[in-house]
Every structure is written in structure tokens, then in C-alpha cells.
Short mmCIF file of C-alpha atoms and ligand atoms in Angstrom, two decimals:
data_model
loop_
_atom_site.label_atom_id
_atom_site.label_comp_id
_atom_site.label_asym_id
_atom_site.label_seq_id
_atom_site.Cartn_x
_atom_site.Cartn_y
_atom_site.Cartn_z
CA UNK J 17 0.00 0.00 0.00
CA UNK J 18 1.65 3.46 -1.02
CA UNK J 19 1.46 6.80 1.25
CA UNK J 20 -1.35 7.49 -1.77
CA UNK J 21 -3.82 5.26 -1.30
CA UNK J 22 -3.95 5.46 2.86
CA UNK J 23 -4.06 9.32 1.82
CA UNK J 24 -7.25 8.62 -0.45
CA UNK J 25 -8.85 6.01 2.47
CA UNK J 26 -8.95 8.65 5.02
CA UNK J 27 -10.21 11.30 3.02
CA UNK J 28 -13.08 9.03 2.04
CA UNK J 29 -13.54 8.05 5.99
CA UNK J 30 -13.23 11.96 7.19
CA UNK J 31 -17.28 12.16 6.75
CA UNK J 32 -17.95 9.42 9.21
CA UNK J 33 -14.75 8.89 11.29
CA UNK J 34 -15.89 10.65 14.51
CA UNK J 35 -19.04 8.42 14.36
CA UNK J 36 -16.89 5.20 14.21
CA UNK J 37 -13.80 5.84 15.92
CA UNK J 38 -14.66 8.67 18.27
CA UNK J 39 -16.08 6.81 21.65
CA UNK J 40 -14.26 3.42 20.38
CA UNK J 41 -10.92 4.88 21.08
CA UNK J 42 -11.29 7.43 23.65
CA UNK J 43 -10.29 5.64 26.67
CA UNK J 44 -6.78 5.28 24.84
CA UNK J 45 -6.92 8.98 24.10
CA UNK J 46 -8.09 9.90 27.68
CA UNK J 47 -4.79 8.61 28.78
CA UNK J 48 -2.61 10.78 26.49
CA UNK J 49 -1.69 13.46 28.46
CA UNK J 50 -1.09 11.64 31.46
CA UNK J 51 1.37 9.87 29.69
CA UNK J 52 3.14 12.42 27.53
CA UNK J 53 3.48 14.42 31.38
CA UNK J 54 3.72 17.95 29.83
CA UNK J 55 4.71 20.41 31.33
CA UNK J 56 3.83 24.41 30.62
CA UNK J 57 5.70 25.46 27.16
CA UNK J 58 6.21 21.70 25.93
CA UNK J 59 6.40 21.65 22.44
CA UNK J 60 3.93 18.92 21.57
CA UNK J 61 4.01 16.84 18.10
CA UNK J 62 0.84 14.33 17.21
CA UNK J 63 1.54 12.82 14.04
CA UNK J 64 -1.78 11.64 12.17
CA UNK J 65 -4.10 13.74 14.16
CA UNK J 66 -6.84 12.57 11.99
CA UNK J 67 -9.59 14.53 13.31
CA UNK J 68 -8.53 16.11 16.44
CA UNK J 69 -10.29 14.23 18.87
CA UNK J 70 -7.24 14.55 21.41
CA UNK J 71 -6.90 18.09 21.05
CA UNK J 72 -9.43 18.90 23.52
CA UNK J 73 -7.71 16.56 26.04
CA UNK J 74 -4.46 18.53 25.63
CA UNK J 75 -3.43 21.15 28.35
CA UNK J 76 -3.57 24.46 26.44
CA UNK J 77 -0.32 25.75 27.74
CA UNK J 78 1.27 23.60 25.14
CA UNK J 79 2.29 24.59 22.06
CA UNK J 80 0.60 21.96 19.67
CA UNK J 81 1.55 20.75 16.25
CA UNK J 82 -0.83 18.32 14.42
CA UNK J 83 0.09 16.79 11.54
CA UNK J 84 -1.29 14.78 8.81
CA UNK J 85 -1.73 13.38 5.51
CA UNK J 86 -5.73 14.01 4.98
CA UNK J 87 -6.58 17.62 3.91
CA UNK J 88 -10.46 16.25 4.98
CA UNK J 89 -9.47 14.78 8.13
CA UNK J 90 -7.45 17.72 9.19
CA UNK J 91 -10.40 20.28 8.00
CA UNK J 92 -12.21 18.46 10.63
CA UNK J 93 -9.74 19.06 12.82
CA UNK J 94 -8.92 22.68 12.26
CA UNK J 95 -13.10 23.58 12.93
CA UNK J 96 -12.62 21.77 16.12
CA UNK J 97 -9.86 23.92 17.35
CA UNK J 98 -11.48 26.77 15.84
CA UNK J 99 -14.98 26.34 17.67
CA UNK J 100 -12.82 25.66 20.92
CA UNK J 101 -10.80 28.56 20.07
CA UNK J 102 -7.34 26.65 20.66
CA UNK J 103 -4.96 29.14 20.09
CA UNK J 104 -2.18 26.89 20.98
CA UNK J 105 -2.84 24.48 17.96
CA UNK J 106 -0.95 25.00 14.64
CA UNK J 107 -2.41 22.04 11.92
CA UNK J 108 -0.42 21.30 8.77
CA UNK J 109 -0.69 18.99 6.32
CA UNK J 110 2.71 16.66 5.75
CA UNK J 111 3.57 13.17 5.30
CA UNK J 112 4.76 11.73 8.38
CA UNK J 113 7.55 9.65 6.36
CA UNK J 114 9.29 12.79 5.35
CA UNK J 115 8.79 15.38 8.86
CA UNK J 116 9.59 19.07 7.62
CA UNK J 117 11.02 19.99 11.39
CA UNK J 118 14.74 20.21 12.46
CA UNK J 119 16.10 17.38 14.40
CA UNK J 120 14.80 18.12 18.17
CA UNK J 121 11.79 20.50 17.64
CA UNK J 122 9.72 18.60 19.97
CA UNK J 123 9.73 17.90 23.82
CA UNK J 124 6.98 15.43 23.44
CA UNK J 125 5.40 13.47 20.59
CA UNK J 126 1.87 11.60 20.34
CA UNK J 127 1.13 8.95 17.68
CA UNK J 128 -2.60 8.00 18.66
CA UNK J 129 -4.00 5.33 16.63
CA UNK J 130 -1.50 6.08 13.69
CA UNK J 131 1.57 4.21 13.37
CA UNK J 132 -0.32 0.93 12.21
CA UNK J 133 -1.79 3.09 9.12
CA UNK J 134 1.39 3.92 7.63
CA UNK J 135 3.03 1.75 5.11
CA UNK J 136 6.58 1.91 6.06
CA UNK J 137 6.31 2.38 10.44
CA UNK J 138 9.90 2.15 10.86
CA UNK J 139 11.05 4.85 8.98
CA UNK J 140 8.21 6.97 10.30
CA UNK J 141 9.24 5.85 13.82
CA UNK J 142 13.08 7.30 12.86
CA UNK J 143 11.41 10.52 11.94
CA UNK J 144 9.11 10.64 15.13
CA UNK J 145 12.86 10.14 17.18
CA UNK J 146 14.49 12.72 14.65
CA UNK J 147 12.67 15.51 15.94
CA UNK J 148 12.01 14.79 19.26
CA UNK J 149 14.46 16.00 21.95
CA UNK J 150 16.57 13.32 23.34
CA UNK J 151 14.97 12.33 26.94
CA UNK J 152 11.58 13.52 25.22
CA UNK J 153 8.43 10.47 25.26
CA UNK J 154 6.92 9.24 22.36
CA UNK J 155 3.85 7.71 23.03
CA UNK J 156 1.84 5.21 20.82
CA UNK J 157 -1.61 4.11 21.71
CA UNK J 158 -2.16 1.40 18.72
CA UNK J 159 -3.07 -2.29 18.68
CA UNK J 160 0.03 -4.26 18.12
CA UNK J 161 0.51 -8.13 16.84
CA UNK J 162 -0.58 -10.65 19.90
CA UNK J 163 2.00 -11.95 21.46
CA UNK J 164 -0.33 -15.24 21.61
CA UNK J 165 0.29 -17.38 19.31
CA UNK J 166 -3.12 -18.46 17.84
CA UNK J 167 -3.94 -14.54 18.41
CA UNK J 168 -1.06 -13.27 16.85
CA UNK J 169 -1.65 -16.11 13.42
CA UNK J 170 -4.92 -14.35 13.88
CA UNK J 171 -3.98 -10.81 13.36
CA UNK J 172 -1.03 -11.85 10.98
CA UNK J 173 -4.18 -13.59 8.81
CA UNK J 174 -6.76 -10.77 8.62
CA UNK J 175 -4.01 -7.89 8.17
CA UNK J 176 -3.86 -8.12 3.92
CA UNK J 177 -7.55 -7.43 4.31
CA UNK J 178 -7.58 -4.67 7.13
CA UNK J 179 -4.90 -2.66 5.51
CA UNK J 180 -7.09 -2.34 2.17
CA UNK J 181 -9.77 -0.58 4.69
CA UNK J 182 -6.92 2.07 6.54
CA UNK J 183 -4.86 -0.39 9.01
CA UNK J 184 -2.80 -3.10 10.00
CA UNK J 185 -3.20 -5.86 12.51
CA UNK J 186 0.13 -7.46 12.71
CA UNK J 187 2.85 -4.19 13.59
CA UNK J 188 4.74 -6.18 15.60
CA UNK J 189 6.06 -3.95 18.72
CA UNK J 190 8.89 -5.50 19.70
CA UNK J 191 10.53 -5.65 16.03
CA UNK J 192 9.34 -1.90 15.98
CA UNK J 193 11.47 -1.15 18.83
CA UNK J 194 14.58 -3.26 17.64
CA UNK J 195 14.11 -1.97 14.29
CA UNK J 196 13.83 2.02 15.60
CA UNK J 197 16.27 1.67 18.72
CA UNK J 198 13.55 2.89 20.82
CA UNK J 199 12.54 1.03 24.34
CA UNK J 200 9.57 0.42 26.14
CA UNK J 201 9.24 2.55 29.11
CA UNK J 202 5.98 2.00 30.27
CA UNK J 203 2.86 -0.24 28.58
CA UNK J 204 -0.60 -0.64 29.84
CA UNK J 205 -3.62 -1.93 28.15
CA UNK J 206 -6.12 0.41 26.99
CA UNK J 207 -9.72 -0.82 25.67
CA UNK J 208 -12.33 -3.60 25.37
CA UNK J 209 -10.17 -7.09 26.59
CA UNK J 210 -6.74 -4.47 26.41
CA UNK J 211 -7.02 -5.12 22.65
CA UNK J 212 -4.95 -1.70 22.56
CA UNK J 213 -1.81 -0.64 23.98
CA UNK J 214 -0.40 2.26 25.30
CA UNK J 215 3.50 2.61 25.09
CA UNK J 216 5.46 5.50 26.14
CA UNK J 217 9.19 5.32 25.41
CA UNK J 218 12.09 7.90 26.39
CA UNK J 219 13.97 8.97 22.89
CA UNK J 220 17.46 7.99 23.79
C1 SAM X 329 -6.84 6.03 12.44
S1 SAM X 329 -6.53 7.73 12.13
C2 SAM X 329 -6.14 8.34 13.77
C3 SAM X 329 -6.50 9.80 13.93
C4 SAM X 329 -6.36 10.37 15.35
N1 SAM X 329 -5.01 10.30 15.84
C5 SAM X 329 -7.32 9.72 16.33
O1 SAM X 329 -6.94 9.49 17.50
O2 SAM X 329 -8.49 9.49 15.96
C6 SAM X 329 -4.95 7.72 11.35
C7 SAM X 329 -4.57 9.07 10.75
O3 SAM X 329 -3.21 9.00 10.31
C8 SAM X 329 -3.11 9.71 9.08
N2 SAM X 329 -1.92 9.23 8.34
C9 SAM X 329 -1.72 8.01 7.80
N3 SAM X 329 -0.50 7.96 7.23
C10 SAM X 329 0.08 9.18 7.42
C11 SAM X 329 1.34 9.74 7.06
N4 SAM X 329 2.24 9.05 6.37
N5 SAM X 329 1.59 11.01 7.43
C12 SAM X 329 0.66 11.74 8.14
N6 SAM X 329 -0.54 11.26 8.49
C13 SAM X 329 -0.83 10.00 8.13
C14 SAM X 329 -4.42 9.42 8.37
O4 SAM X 329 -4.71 10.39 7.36
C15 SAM X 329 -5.42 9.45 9.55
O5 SAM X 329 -5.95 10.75 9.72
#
């Protein structure tokens, strides 16, 4: 699947996406800024903000970047912080894969429900580290490949088909980390059975 087409799917879902993935993932979101621990003047970064469904969850004396790939997902998004007059929110469109920041712009970074959509997750993860400070968290809230075994031959089996709709089922975290040279810090289960995760790690 090419940057392209998951450009194309969320345009088409930007209609309906609050509808479906609004109260389905707000636990996970809920839990954001208790695990990104800003501070007053953090510079925050959420890559694929979709919507902006966390931005009202977001301390507003952080200076917020949201980026993403959907000009009709992030339309969305910009009404939202323009009805709840966020000053402190600055939305551009960019491709995650190719981050138009200098190396350490950001003191925190928030991928929520994201990192599973993108084609290639490990060099978006390097660009996520790229321009966050070093000792900075990056936090993912994302369902990642079971670790058990008929689970995880489960997700492995349906992701082909899931990715045609937007996502995949089998990012495998543990690769992800080895792969990006980040560490898990801290995970907890988010959702219905803890079918999501939420991972901070410390940018080394
Ligand atoms: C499942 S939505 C999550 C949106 C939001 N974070 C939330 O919590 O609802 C994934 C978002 O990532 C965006 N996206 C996918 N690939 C991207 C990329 N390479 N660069 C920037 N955004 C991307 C999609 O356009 C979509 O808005």
C-alpha cells in the first residue's frame, strides 16, 4: 500500500470517522496526556491527528503541532480547534515519512491510533525520534501483533484485508522497537479485553 492510497482512504472516511472511531478509542486517548506528562511550554508533536479528537484533552499551555496526511481529516480538525478557540494548535498537512522539522523541535510526541496506518512504520518511527528531543516520550496508543500465538496467526491472517480498509493488525512492537532503537518505558492496556496498547518510550 503506497502513502497514496492510505491518503485517499482517510479522506473518504473523514465524513464518518468521529461516528466510528470517536467513543471506540477514547479511553486510549483519555490517557494521552497523562502519559506524555507535559509540562507548561512543551512543544507537543501528534503525528496523524486525523480529526482532532485529542486536542481537547491537551493542556492548552502547550504549544501543539498536528500533523497529517488528509486535507479532509485535518479540515475536521482545524473547525474543532477553531470552535474551541485553541490558540495553541498550529495544523499542517505533511507526510509523516518525510517530517519538515529540524532534528529536536519537539519535547513530546503523540502517535494515537497512527503508526499501524502507515506503510513503512519504521522509517516513520526514525522521523518521530528525529525531531524529538533526546529524553523527550513518544507515546503510541495502537493495537500491536498478539504476542499469543493463535492470536497473533490471527492478526497476521486478517491484516492483507484490514490494511485495504486504513490499518494493519500485525505491527509487531517489539521488532518496531529493535528496528527504531527505541525502548519500552511503560505499557498498559487500553480498551475492550486491552485489545490496545499504550506505550510510552524515552527517545534515547
Ligand atoms: C486512524 S486515524 C487516527 C486519527 C487520530 N489520531 C485519532 O486518534 O483518531 C490515522 C490518521 O493517520 C493519518 N496518516 C496516515 N498515514 C500518514 C502519514 N504518512 N503522514 C501523516 N498522516 C498519516 C491518516 O490520514 C489518519 O488521519
Amino acid at each position: 500500500m503506497s502513502v497514496e492510497y492510505i491518503e485517499q482512504v482517510y479522506n473518504s472516511y473523514s465524513g464518518v470517522y468521529d461516528f466510528f472511531f470517536g467513543k471506540v478509542f477514547q479511553s486510549g486517548r483519555e490517557l494521552g496526556p497523562e502519559l506524555l506528562a507535559l509540562s507548561a511550554d512543551n512543544k507537543l508533536l501528534e503525528v496523524g491527528v486525523g480529526t482532532g479528537l485529542s486536542l481537547p484533552l491537551l493542556p492548552r499551555n502547550v504549544e501543539i503541532t498536528g500533523i497529517d496526511l488528509s486535507e479532509k481529516m485535518l479540515a475536521i480538525a482545524k473547525k474543532r480547534a477553531a470552535d474551541l478557540n485553541l490558540k495553541n494548535v498550529k495544523l499542517l498537512k505533511m507526510d509523516a515519512t518525510k517530517l519538515d522539522f529540524p532534528d529536536q523541535s519537539f519535547d513530546r510526541i503523540l502517535a494515537a491510533y497512527f503508526i499501524s496506518t502507515v506503510p513503512d512504520p519504521v522509517s516513520v518511527v526514525k522521523e518521530m525520534k528525529r525531531v524529538c528531543k533526546s529524553g523527550g516520550y513518544i507515546v503510541f496508543l495502537n493495537h500491536f501483533q498478539s504476542e499469543h500465538p493463535i492470536m497473533g496467526a490471527i492478526d497476521k491472517l486478517y491484516s492483507p484485508l484490514c490494511y485495504r480498509i486504513g490499518f494493519r493488525t500485525d505491527l509487531n512492537l517489539r521488532k518496531l522497537m529493535k528496528d527504531t532503537g527505541l525502548e519500552v518505558e511503560t505499557i498498559e492496556p487500553v480498551g475492550i479485553l486491552g485489545h490496545w496498547k499504550a506505550v510510552r518510550c524515552v527517545n534515547p
